[in-house]
CSV table of C-alpha atoms in Angstrom, one decimal:
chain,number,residue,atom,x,y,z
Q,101,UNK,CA,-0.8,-22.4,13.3
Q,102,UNK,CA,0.4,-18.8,12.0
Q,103,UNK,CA,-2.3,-18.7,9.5
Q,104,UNK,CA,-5.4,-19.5,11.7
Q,105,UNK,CA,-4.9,-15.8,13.2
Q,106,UNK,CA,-4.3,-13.9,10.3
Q,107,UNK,CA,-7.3,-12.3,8.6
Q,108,UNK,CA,-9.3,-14.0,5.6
Q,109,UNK,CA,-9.5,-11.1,3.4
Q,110,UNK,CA,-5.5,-11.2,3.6
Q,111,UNK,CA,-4.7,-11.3,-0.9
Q,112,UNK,CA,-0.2,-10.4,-1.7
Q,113,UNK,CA,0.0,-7.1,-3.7
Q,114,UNK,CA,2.0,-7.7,-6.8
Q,115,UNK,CA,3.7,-4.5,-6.3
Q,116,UNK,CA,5.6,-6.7,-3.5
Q,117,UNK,CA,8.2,-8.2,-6.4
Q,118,UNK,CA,8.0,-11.9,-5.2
Q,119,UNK,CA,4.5,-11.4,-5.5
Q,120,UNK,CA,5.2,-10.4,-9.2
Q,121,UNK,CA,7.8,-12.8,-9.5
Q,122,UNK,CA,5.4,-15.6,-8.7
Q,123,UNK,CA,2.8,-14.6,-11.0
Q,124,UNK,CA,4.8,-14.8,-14.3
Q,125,UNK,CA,5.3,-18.5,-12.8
Q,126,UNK,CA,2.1,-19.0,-14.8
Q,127,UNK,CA,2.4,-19.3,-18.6
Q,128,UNK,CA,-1.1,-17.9,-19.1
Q,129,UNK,CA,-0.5,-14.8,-16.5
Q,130,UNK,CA,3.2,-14.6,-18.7
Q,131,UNK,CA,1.7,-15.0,-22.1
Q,132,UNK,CA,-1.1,-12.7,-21.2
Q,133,UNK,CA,0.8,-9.8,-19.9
Q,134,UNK,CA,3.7,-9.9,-22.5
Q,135,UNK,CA,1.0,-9.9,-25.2
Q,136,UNK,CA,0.0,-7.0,-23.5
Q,137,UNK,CA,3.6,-5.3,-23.6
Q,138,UNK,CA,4.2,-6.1,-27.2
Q,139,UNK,CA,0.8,-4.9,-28.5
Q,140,UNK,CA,-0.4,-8.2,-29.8
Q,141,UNK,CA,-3.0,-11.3,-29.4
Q,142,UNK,CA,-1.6,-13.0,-26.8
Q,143,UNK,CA,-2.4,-16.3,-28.9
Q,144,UNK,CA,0.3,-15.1,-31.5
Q,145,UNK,CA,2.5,-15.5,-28.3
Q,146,UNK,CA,3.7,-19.3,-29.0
Q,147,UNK,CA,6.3,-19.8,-26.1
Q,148,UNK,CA,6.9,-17.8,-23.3
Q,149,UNK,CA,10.2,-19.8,-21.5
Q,150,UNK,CA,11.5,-19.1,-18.0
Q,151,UNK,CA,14.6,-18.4,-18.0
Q,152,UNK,CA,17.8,-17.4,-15.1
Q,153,UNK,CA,18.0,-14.1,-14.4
Q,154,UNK,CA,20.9,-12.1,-14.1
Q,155,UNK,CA,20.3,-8.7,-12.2
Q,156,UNK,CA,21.1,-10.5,-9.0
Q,157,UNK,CA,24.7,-11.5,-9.9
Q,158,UNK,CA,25.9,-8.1,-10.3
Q,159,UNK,CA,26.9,-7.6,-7.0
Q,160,UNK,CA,27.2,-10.4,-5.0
Q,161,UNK,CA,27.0,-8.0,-1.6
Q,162,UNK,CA,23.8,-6.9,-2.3
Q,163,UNK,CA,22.0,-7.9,0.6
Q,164,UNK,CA,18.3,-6.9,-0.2
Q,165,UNK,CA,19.3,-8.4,-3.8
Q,166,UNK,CA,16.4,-7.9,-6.8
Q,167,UNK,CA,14.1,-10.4,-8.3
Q,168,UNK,CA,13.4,-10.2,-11.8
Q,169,UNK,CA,11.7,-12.0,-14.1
Q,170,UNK,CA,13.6,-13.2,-17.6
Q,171,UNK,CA,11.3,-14.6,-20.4
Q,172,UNK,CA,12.9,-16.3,-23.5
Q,173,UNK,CA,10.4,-16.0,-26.9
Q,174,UNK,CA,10.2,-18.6,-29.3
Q,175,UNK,CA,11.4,-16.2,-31.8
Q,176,UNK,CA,15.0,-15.5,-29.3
Q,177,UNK,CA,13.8,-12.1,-28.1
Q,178,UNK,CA,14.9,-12.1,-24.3
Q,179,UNK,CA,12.2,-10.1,-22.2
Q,180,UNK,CA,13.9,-9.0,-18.7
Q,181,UNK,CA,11.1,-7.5,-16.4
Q,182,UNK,CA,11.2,-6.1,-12.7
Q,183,UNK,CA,8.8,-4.7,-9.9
Q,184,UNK,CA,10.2,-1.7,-8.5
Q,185,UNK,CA,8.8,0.0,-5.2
Q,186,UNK,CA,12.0,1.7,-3.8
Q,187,UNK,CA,13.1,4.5,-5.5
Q,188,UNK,CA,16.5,5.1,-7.4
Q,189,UNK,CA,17.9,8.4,-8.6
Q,190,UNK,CA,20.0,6.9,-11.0
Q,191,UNK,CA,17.5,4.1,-12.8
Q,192,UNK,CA,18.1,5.1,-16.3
Q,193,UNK,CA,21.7,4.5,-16.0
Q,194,UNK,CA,20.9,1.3,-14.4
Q,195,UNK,CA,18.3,-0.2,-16.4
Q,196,UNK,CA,20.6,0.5,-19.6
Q,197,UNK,CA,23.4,-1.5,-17.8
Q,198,UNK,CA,21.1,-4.1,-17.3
Q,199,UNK,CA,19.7,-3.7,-20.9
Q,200,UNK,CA,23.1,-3.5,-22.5
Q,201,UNK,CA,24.2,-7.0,-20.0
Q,202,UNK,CA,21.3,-9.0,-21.8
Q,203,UNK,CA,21.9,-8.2,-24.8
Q,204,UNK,CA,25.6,-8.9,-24.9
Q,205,UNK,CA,25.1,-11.7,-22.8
Q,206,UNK,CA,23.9,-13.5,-26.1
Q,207,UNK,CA,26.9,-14.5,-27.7
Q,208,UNK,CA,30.8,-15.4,-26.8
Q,209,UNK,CA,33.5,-14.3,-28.5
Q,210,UNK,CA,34.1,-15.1,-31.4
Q,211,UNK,CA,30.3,-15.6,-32.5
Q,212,UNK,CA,28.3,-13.8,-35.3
Q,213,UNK,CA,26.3,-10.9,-34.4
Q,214,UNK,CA,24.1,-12.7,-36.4
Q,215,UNK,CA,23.0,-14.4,-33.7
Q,216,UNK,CA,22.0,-11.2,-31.6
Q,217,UNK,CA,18.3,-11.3,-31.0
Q,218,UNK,CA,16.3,-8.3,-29.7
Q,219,UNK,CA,16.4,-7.3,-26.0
Q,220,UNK,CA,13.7,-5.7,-23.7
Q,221,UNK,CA,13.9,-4.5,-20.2
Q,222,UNK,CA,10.3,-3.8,-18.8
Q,223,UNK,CA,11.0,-1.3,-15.8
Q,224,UNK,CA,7.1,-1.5,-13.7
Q,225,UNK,CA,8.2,1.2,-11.0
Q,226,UNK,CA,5.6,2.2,-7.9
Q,227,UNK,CA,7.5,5.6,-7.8
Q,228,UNK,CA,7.5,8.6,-10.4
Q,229,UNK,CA,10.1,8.5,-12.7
Q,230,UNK,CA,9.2,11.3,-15.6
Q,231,UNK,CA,8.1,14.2,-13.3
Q,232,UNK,CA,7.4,16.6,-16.0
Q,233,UNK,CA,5.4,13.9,-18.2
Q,234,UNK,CA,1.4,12.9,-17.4
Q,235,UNK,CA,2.1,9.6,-19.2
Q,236,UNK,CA,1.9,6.8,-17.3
Q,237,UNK,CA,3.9,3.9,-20.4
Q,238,UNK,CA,6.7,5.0,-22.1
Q,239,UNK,CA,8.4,2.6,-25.0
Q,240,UNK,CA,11.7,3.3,-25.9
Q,241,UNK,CA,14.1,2.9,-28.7
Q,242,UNK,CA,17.1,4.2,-31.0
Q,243,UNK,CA,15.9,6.7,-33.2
Q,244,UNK,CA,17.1,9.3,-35.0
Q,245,UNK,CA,16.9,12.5,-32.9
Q,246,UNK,CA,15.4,14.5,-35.9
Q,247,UNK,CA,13.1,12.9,-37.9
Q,248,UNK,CA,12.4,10.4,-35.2
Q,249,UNK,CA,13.0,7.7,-37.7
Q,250,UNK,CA,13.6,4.3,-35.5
Q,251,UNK,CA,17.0,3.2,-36.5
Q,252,UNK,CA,16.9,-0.4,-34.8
Q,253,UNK,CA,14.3,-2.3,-32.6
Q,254,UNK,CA,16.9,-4.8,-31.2
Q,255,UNK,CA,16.7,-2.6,-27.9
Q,256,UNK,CA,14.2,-1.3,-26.2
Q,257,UNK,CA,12.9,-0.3,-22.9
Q,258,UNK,CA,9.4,-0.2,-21.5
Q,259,UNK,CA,8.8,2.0,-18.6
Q,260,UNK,CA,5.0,1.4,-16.6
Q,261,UNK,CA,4.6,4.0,-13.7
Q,262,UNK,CA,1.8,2.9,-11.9
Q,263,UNK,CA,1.6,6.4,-9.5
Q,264,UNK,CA,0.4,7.8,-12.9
Q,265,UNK,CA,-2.3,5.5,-14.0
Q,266,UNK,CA,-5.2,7.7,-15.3
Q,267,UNK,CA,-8.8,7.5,-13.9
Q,268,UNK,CA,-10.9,4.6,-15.7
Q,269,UNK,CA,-12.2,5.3,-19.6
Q,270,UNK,CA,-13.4,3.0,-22.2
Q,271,UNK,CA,-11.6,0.5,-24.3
Q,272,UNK,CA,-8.6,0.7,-22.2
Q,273,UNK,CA,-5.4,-0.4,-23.6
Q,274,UNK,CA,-4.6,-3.9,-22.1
Q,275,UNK,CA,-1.5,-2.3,-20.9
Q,276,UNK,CA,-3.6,0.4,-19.2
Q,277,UNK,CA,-5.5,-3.0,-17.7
Q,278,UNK,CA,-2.6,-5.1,-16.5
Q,279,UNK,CA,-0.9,-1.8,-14.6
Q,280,UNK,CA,-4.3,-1.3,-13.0
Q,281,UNK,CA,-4.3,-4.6,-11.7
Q,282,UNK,CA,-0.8,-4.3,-10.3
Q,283,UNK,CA,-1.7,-1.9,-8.5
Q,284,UNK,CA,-4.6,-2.9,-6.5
Q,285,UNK,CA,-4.6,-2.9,-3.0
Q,286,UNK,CA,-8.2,-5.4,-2.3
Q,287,UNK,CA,-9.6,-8.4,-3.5
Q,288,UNK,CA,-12.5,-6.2,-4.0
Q,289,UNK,CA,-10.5,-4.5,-7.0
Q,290,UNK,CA,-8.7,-7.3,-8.0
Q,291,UNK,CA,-12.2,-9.1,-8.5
Q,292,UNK,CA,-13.3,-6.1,-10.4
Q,293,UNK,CA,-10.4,-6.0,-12.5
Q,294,UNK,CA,-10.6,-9.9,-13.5
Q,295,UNK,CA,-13.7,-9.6,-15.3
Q,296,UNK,CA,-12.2,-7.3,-17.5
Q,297,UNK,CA,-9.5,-9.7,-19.3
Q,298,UNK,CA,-9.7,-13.5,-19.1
Q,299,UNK,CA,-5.6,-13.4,-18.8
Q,300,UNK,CA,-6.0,-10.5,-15.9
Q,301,UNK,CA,-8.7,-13.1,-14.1
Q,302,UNK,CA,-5.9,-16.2,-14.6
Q,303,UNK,CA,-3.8,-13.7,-12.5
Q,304,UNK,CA,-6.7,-13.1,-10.0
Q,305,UNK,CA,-7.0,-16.6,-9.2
Q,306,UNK,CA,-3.0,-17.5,-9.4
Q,307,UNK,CA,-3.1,-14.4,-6.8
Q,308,UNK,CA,-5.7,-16.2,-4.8
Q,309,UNK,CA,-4.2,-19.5,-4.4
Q,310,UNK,CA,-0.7,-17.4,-3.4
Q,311,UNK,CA,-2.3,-15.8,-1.0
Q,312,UNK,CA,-3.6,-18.8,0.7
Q,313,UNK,CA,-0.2,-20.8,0.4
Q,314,UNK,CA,0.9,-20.4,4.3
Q,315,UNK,CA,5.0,-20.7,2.7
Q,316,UNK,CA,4.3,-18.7,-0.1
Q,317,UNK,CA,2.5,-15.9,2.6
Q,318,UNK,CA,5.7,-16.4,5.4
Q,319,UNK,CA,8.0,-15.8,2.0
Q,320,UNK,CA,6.2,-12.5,1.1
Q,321,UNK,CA,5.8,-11.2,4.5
Q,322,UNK,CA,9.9,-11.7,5.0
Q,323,UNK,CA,10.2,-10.1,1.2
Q,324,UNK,CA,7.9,-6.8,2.2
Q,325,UNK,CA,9.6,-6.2,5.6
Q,326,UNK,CA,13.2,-6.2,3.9
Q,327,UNK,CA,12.1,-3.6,1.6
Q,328,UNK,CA,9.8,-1.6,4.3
Q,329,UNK,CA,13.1,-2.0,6.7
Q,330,UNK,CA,15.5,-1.2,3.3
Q,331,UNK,CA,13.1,1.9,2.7
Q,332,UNK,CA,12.9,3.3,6.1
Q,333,UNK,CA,16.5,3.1,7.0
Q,334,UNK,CA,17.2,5.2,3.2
Q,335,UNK,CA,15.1,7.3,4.3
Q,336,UNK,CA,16.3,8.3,7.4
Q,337,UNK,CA,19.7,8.3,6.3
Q,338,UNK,CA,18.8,10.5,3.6
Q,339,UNK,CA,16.8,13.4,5.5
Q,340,UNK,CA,19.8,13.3,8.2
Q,341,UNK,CA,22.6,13.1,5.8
Q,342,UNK,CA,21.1,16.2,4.1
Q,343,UNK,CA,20.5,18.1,7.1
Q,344,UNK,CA,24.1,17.5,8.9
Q,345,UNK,CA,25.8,18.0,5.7
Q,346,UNK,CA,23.9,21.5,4.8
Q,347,UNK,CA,25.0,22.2,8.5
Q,348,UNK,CA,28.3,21.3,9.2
Q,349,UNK,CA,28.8,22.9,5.4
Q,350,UNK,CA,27.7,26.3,5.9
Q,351,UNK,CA,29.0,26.6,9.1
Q,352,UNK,CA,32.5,25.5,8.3
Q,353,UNK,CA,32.4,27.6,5.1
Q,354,UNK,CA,31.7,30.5,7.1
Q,355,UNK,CA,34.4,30.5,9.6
Q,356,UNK,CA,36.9,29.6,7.3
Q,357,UNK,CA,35.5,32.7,4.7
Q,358,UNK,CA,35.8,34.8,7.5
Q,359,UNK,CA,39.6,33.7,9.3
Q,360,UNK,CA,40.3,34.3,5.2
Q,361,UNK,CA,38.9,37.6,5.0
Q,362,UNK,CA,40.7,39.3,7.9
Q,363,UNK,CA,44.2,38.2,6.8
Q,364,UNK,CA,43.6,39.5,3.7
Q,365,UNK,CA,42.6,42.8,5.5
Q,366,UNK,CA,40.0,43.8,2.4
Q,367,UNK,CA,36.6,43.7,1.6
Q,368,UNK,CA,37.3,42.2,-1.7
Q,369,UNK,CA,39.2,39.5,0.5
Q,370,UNK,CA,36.8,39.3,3.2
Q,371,UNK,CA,34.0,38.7,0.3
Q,372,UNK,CA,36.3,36.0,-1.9
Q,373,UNK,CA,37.6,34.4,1.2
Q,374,UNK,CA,34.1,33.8,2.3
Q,375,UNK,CA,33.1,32.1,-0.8
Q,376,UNK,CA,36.1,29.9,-0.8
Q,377,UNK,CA,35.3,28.9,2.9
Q,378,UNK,CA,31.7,28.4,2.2
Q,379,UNK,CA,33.0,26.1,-0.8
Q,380,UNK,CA,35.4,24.4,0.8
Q,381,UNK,CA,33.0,24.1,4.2
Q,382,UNK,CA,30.1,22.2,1.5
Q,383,UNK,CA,32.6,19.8,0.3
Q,384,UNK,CA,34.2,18.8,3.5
Q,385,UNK,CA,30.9,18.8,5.2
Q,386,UNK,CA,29.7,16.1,2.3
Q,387,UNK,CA,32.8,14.4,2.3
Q,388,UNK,CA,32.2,14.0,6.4
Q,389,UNK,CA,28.5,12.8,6.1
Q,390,UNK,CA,29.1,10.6,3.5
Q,391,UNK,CA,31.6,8.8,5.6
Q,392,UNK,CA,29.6,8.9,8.9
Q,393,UNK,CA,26.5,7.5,7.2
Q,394,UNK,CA,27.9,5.0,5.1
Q,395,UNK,CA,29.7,3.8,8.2
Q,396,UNK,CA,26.8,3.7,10.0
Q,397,UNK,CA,24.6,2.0,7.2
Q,398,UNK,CA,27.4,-0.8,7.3
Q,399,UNK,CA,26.8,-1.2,11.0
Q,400,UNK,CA,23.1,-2.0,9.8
Q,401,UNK,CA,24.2,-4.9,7.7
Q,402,UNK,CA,23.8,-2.6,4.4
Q,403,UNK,CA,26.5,-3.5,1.3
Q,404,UNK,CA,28.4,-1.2,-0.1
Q,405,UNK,CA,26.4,-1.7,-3.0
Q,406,UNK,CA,23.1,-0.5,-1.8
Q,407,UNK,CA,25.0,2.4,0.1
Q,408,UNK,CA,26.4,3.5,-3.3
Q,409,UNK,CA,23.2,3.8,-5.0
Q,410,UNK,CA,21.3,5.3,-2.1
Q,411,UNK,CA,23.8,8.3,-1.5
Q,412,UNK,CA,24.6,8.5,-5.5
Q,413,UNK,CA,28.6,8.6,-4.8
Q,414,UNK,CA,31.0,6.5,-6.7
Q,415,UNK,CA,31.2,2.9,-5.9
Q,416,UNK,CA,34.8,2.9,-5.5
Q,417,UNK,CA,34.9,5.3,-2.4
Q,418,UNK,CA,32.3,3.5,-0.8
Q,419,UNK,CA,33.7,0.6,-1.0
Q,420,UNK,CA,37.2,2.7,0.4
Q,421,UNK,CA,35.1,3.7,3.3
Q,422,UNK,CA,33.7,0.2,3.6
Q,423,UNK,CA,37.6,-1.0,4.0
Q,424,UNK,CA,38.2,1.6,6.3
Q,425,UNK,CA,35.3,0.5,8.5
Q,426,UNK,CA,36.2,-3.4,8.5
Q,427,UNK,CA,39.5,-2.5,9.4
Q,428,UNK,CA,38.7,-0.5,12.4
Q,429,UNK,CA,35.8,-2.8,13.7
Q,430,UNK,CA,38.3,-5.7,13.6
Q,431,UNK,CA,41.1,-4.2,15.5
């Protein structure tokens, strides 16, 4: 048997997001951590209902996909919530997509408004997202930009950057607590950490009996080498793509500067016409990568999709390139 040679002290990390993903299974760990979120007893939390998610549906290429977690409140606020280890440069314009999908999602056309109920999107991100910021929570909403004055709470986003989580104090915000716990790394912590909160030590033990679950384990393990493959190949293809772009840009630009230059037979050309070429050498050494590497990402069973939001470019001339590419490997 697989699990008779692993080691004992093996416990999931719920930064892993069908770790996470399994632990809001529980009603208690749910109830407990939402509470948390919303500032409240987490008896005053009556019903905390499962319900399908819809961040997977987006793209229906995306091969590495994303699990989420959707909660349904007895009161009709819809909580959407999501583990996050791999980094995105463009997450605020995502997570508004996503926000701004839920909360239209509500109703068909031709319904009230009325029936609008208020939206969250809880972003819990194992990366830095506010560089300049020492915060480590961050609650969003509409406001008005001068006197801060909220204008509606039927939005909001809550962003928990656990890279940021500040040394231990006293009396701890149970927010504080539950990011602490997501990101331990032992059983040691997480044993610590369950003493501190009897809905943190509900998670502790719903982590334990995962952890021992040999199909639950085979199901993480394949979760955390997609990511750790998804992660490794954006990151070569990012520190290459850079360097062969910067490369192939500056030296194109130069030659071309120059050839434009000596026409022109004048410094003021030579100067203008090495600009131009340098310009023109950047673009068509970015156009050039991104080709190359989103050709060769496809060749590594990447979507379109995931290439997009990796390299930042436009989804439409990825998915141009991807065309291209089928077309060629089928002839």
């Amino acid at each position: 048997m697989l699990m008779a040679q692993t080691d004992n002290n093996f416990i999931m990390l719920p930064t892993v997001d069908f770790c996470f993903k399994e632990l809001m299974q529980n009603e208690k760990v749910r109830k407990g951590f939402i509470a948390a979120l919303l500032g409240r007893n987490p008896e005053e939390i009556r019903e905390t209902a499962l319900i399908p998610t819809i961040l997977p549906t987006v793209y229906s290429d995306d091969k590495l996909g994303v699990l989420d977690v959707a909660v349904l409140l007895k009161d009709g606020t819809q909580i959407d919530m999501e583990m996050q280890v791999i980094y995105f440069s463009y997450w605020t314009h995502r997570i508004l997509f996503y926000l701004g999908k839920l909360y239209t999602g509500q109703i068909k056309k031709g319904e009230s408004y009325k029936k609008l109920k208020k939206c969250i999107h809880v972003s819990i991100l194992d990366f830095i997202h506010f560089p300049d910021d020492k915060k480590c929570y961050h609650k969003i909403l509409f406001c008005d930009s001068k006197t801060g004055t909220p204008y509606t709470d039927l939005m909001e986003l809550h962003i928990l950057e656990l890279k940021k989580i500040p040394s231990k104090v006293r009396n701890e915000d149970g927010i504080i607590r539950w990011m602490r716990f997501f990101s331990g790394k032992t059983r040691e912590e997480f044993s610590t950490m369950a003493k501190t909160d009897e809905y943190i030590s509900e998670a502790y033990s719903e982590l334990m009996k995962l952890s021992a679950d040999e199909k639950k384990r085979l199901e993480y393990e394949a979760r955390e080498k997609a990511v750790r493959d998804y992660n490794t190949l954006m990151d070569s293809a990012r520190s290459e793509g850079l360097k062969m772009g910067l490369q192939e840009g500056i030296q194109k630009g130069l030659e071309e500067g120059r050839q434009k230059g000596i026409q022109e037979g004048r410094q003021e050309g030579m100067q203008e016409g090495r600009q131009e070429g340098l310009e023109e050498g950047r673009q068509q050494g970015r156009e050039s990568t991104t080709k190359e590497y989103t050709c060769r990402m496809l060749s590594h069973g990447m979507s379109p999709a995931e290439i997009a939001d990796l390299l930042g470019e436009d989804r439409q001339m990825i998915d141009k390139i991807a065309a291209e590419f089928r077309q060629e490997t089928e002839k």
